[in-house]
CSV table of C-alpha atoms in Angstrom, one decimal:
chain,number,residue,atom,x,y,z
I,1,MET,CA,-34.2,-62.0,4.9
I,2,GLU,CA,-35.2,-65.6,4.3
I,3,THR,CA,-35.6,-65.0,0.6
I,4,LYS,CA,-32.2,-63.4,0.2
I,5,GLN,CA,-30.6,-66.2,2.2
I,6,SER,CA,-32.1,-68.9,0.0
I,7,GLY,CA,-31.0,-67.0,-3.0
I,8,ARG,CA,-27.4,-67.1,-1.8
I,9,THR,CA,-27.6,-70.8,-1.1
I,10,GLY,CA,-28.8,-71.6,-4.6
I,11,ARG,CA,-26.2,-69.3,-6.3
I,12,PRO,CA,-23.5,-71.2,-8.3
I,13,ARG,CA,-19.9,-70.8,-7.2
I,14,GLY,CA,-18.4,-67.5,-8.2
I,15,PHE,CA,-15.1,-69.0,-9.5
I,16,ASP,CA,-13.9,-71.6,-12.0
I,17,THR,CA,-13.1,-74.7,-10.1
I,18,ASP,CA,-11.0,-76.1,-12.9
I,19,GLU,CA,-8.9,-73.0,-13.1
I,20,ALA,CA,-8.6,-72.8,-9.3
I,21,LEU,CA,-7.3,-76.4,-9.2
I,22,GLU,CA,-4.8,-75.7,-11.9
I,23,ARG,CA,-3.4,-72.8,-9.9
I,24,ALA,CA,-3.3,-75.0,-6.7
I,25,MET,CA,-1.4,-77.7,-8.6
I,26,LEU,CA,1.2,-75.1,-9.7
I,27,VAL,CA,1.6,-73.8,-6.1
I,28,PHE,CA,2.1,-77.4,-4.8
I,29,TRP,CA,4.5,-78.1,-7.7
I,30,GLU,CA,6.6,-75.1,-6.9
I,31,HIS,CA,6.6,-75.2,-3.1
I,32,GLY,CA,5.8,-78.8,-2.2
I,33,TYR,CA,3.1,-79.9,0.2
I,34,GLU,CA,4.8,-78.8,3.4
I,35,GLY,CA,6.0,-75.5,1.9
I,36,THR,CA,2.6,-74.5,0.7
I,37,SER,CA,0.4,-72.6,3.2
I,38,LEU,CA,-3.3,-72.1,3.0
I,39,SER,CA,-2.8,-68.4,2.3
I,40,ASN,CA,-0.5,-69.4,-0.6
I,41,LEU,CA,-3.2,-71.6,-2.0
I,42,THR,CA,-6.1,-69.2,-1.6
I,43,ASP,CA,-4.1,-66.2,-2.9
I,44,ALA,CA,-3.2,-68.2,-6.0
I,45,MET,CA,-6.6,-69.6,-6.5
I,46,GLY,CA,-8.3,-66.2,-5.9
I,47,ILE,CA,-10.8,-67.6,-3.4
I,48,SER,CA,-11.5,-67.6,0.3
I,49,THR,CA,-10.5,-70.4,2.7
I,50,THR,CA,-14.2,-71.1,3.2
I,51,SER,CA,-14.7,-71.5,-0.6
I,52,MET,CA,-11.6,-73.7,-0.9
I,53,TYR,CA,-12.8,-76.1,1.8
I,54,ALA,CA,-16.3,-76.1,0.3
I,55,ALA,CA,-15.1,-76.9,-3.2
I,56,PHE,CA,-12.0,-79.1,-2.6
I,57,GLY,CA,-11.9,-80.2,1.1
I,58,ASN,CA,-8.9,-79.7,3.3
I,59,LYS,CA,-5.3,-79.1,2.2
I,60,GLU,CA,-4.5,-82.8,1.9
I,61,GLU,CA,-7.6,-83.5,-0.2
I,62,LEU,CA,-6.8,-80.6,-2.4
I,63,PHE,CA,-3.3,-82.0,-2.9
I,64,ARG,CA,-4.7,-85.3,-3.9
I,65,LYS,CA,-6.9,-83.6,-6.5
I,66,ALA,CA,-3.9,-81.6,-7.7
I,67,LEU,CA,-1.8,-84.7,-8.0
I,68,GLU,CA,-4.5,-86.3,-10.1
I,69,ARG,CA,-4.5,-83.3,-12.3
I,70,TYR,CA,-0.7,-83.4,-12.6
I,71,THR,CA,-0.9,-87.1,-13.6
I,72,GLU,CA,-3.5,-86.5,-16.3
I,73,GLY,CA,-1.8,-83.3,-17.5
I,74,PRO,CA,1.9,-82.5,-17.2
I,75,SER,CA,2.8,-86.2,-16.4
I,76,ALA,CA,0.6,-87.8,-19.0
I,77,TYR,CA,3.7,-88.4,-21.2
I,78,LEU,CA,4.2,-91.6,-19.2
I,79,ALA,CA,1.0,-93.2,-20.4
I,80,ARG,CA,1.8,-92.2,-24.0
I,81,ALA,CA,5.4,-93.5,-23.7
I,82,LEU,CA,4.3,-96.9,-22.6
I,83,GLU,CA,2.5,-97.3,-26.0
I,84,GLU,CA,5.8,-97.0,-27.9
I,85,PRO,CA,6.4,-100.2,-29.9
I,86,THR,CA,9.9,-100.9,-28.4
I,87,ALA,CA,11.3,-100.8,-25.0
I,88,LEU,CA,14.0,-98.4,-26.2
I,89,GLY,CA,11.3,-96.2,-27.5
I,90,VAL,CA,9.5,-96.3,-24.2
I,91,ALA,CA,12.7,-95.3,-22.3
I,92,THR,CA,13.5,-92.6,-24.8
I,93,ALA,CA,10.0,-91.1,-24.6
I,94,ILE,CA,9.9,-91.3,-20.8
I,95,LEU,CA,13.2,-89.4,-20.5
I,96,ALA,CA,12.2,-86.9,-23.1
I,97,GLY,CA,8.8,-86.3,-21.4
I,98,THR,CA,10.6,-85.9,-18.0
I,99,ILE,CA,13.0,-83.3,-19.4
I,100,ARG,CA,10.2,-81.4,-21.3
I,101,THR,CA,7.9,-81.4,-18.2
I,102,THR,CA,10.5,-80.5,-15.6
I,103,THR,CA,12.0,-77.6,-17.6
I,104,ARG,CA,9.0,-76.0,-19.1
I,105,GLN,CA,9.2,-72.2,-18.8
I,106,ALA,CA,5.6,-71.6,-17.9
I,107,HIS,CA,5.7,-74.1,-15.1
I,108,PRO,CA,7.7,-74.8,-12.0
I,109,HIS,CA,10.8,-76.8,-12.6
I,110,GLY,CA,11.2,-80.3,-11.2
I,111,CYS,CA,8.5,-82.9,-10.6
I,112,LEU,CA,5.5,-82.5,-8.3
I,113,GLY,CA,5.6,-86.3,-7.5
I,114,VAL,CA,9.2,-86.1,-6.4
I,115,GLN,CA,9.4,-82.7,-4.7
I,116,GLY,CA,5.8,-82.7,-3.3
I,117,ALA,CA,6.8,-84.3,0.0
I,118,LEU,CA,10.6,-84.5,0.2
I,119,SER,CA,10.3,-82.7,3.5
I,120,THR,CA,7.2,-83.3,5.5
I,121,SER,CA,6.4,-83.3,9.2
I,122,ASP,CA,4.5,-86.1,10.9
I,123,SER,CA,1.2,-84.4,9.9
I,124,GLY,CA,2.2,-84.9,6.2
I,125,GLN,CA,2.7,-88.7,6.5
I,126,GLU,CA,-0.4,-89.5,4.5
I,127,VAL,CA,0.8,-87.2,1.7
I,128,ARG,CA,4.3,-88.7,1.8
I,129,ASP,CA,2.7,-92.2,1.6
I,130,LEU,CA,0.5,-91.0,-1.3
I,131,LEU,CA,3.5,-89.9,-3.3
I,132,VAL,CA,5.4,-93.1,-2.6
I,133,ALA,CA,2.4,-95.0,-4.0
I,134,TRP,CA,2.2,-92.7,-6.9
I,135,ARG,CA,5.9,-93.2,-7.8
I,136,HIS,CA,5.6,-97.0,-7.3
I,137,ASN,CA,2.6,-97.1,-9.6
I,138,GLY,CA,4.7,-95.4,-12.3
I,139,TYR,CA,7.5,-97.9,-11.7
I,140,SER,CA,5.1,-100.9,-11.8
I,141,CYS,CA,3.6,-99.8,-15.2
I,142,ILE,CA,7.1,-99.5,-16.7
I,143,ARG,CA,8.2,-102.9,-15.2
I,144,GLU,CA,5.1,-104.6,-16.7
I,145,ARG,CA,5.8,-102.9,-20.1
I,146,PHE,CA,9.4,-104.2,-20.0
I,147,GLN,CA,8.3,-107.6,-19.1
I,148,ARG,CA,6.2,-107.7,-22.2
I,149,ALA,CA,9.3,-106.6,-24.1
I,150,VAL,CA,11.2,-109.5,-22.7
I,151,ASP,CA,8.3,-111.9,-23.6
I,152,ASP,CA,8.2,-110.5,-27.1
I,153,GLY,CA,11.9,-110.8,-27.7
I,154,ASP,CA,12.4,-107.0,-27.9
I,155,LEU,CA,14.7,-107.2,-24.8
I,156,PRO,CA,17.3,-109.9,-24.3
I,157,PRO,CA,15.9,-113.0,-22.4
I,158,GLY,CA,18.1,-112.5,-19.4
I,159,THR,CA,16.9,-108.9,-18.8
I,160,ASP,CA,15.4,-108.2,-15.4
I,161,PRO,CA,12.5,-106.0,-16.2
I,162,GLY,CA,12.1,-104.8,-12.6
I,163,LEU,CA,15.8,-103.8,-12.3
I,164,LEU,CA,15.6,-102.1,-15.7
I,165,ALA,CA,12.5,-100.2,-14.7
I,166,ARG,CA,14.0,-99.2,-11.4
I,167,CYS,CA,17.2,-97.9,-13.2
I,168,LEU,CA,15.1,-95.9,-15.6
I,169,THR,CA,12.8,-94.3,-13.0
I,170,THR,CA,15.7,-93.5,-10.7
I,171,PHE,CA,17.4,-91.7,-13.5
I,172,ALA,CA,14.2,-89.9,-14.5
I,173,TYR,CA,13.7,-88.7,-11.0
I,174,GLY,CA,17.3,-87.6,-10.9
I,175,ILE,CA,16.6,-85.5,-14.0
I,176,ALA,CA,13.7,-83.9,-12.2
I,177,VAL,CA,15.9,-83.0,-9.2
I,178,GLN,CA,18.6,-81.6,-11.5
I,179,ALA,CA,16.0,-79.6,-13.4
I,180,ALA,CA,14.7,-78.1,-10.1
I,181,SER,CA,18.3,-77.2,-9.3
I,182,GLY,CA,18.5,-75.1,-12.5
I,183,VAL,CA,20.3,-77.5,-14.9
I,184,ASP,CA,19.1,-76.6,-18.4
I,185,ARG,CA,17.2,-78.7,-20.9
I,186,ASP,CA,20.1,-79.2,-23.3
I,187,GLU,CA,22.4,-80.5,-20.6
I,188,LEU,CA,19.7,-82.8,-19.3
I,189,GLN,CA,19.1,-84.2,-22.8
I,190,GLU,CA,22.8,-84.8,-23.3
I,191,MET,CA,22.7,-86.8,-20.1
I,192,ALA,CA,19.7,-88.8,-21.3
I,193,ASP,CA,21.3,-89.5,-24.6
I,194,ALA,CA,24.5,-90.7,-23.0
I,195,THR,CA,22.5,-93.0,-20.7
I,196,LEU,CA,20.4,-94.4,-23.6
I,197,ARG,CA,23.6,-95.3,-25.5
I,198,ASN,CA,24.1,-98.0,-22.9
I,199,TRP,CA,20.6,-99.4,-23.3
I,200,PRO,CA,19.5,-101.7,-21.9
I,201,PHE,CA,21.9,-100.6,-19.1
I,202,SER,CA,23.8,-103.8,-19.2
């Protein structure tokens, strides 16, 4: 009995944690934090609740890991966009990335960072705060990039980089909401093109 027990303890996990986390991310992305139950998660991940807790912690900790994966994966277009040589290029790449990510056929529509906690109870306050911080971080990165553009003369000297970043992120999140509502990629791109014709939103 003791020998068999020790053998079980030393046995590696019988599932791919990377694949399980990917599936959890997709469930949270589709249903949001509050709308996702433990059974939704374990069914999608193909593991037991005990295995989930052992590998990822509780539901909130799993959501944090899923959001990190989303940031490094589907939402990685933001980091790439900030490397564009002009502020207009940055804005164009951000909107194109938003549209591409929020309308991809193989993934849920919309944005995990926007829809993840639109409706949460008091127990979900920490997740709501996490997503507020996540969105603010994205805004701050864009604001800093636009400040560099002002300093370099790429944007007019009177440009408010904070306001410009806020306008852009608000529009991008609006695209995500529209995508989740079923608006198709072509129409969203037309909206983005019309908005960028007024760049820098003066």
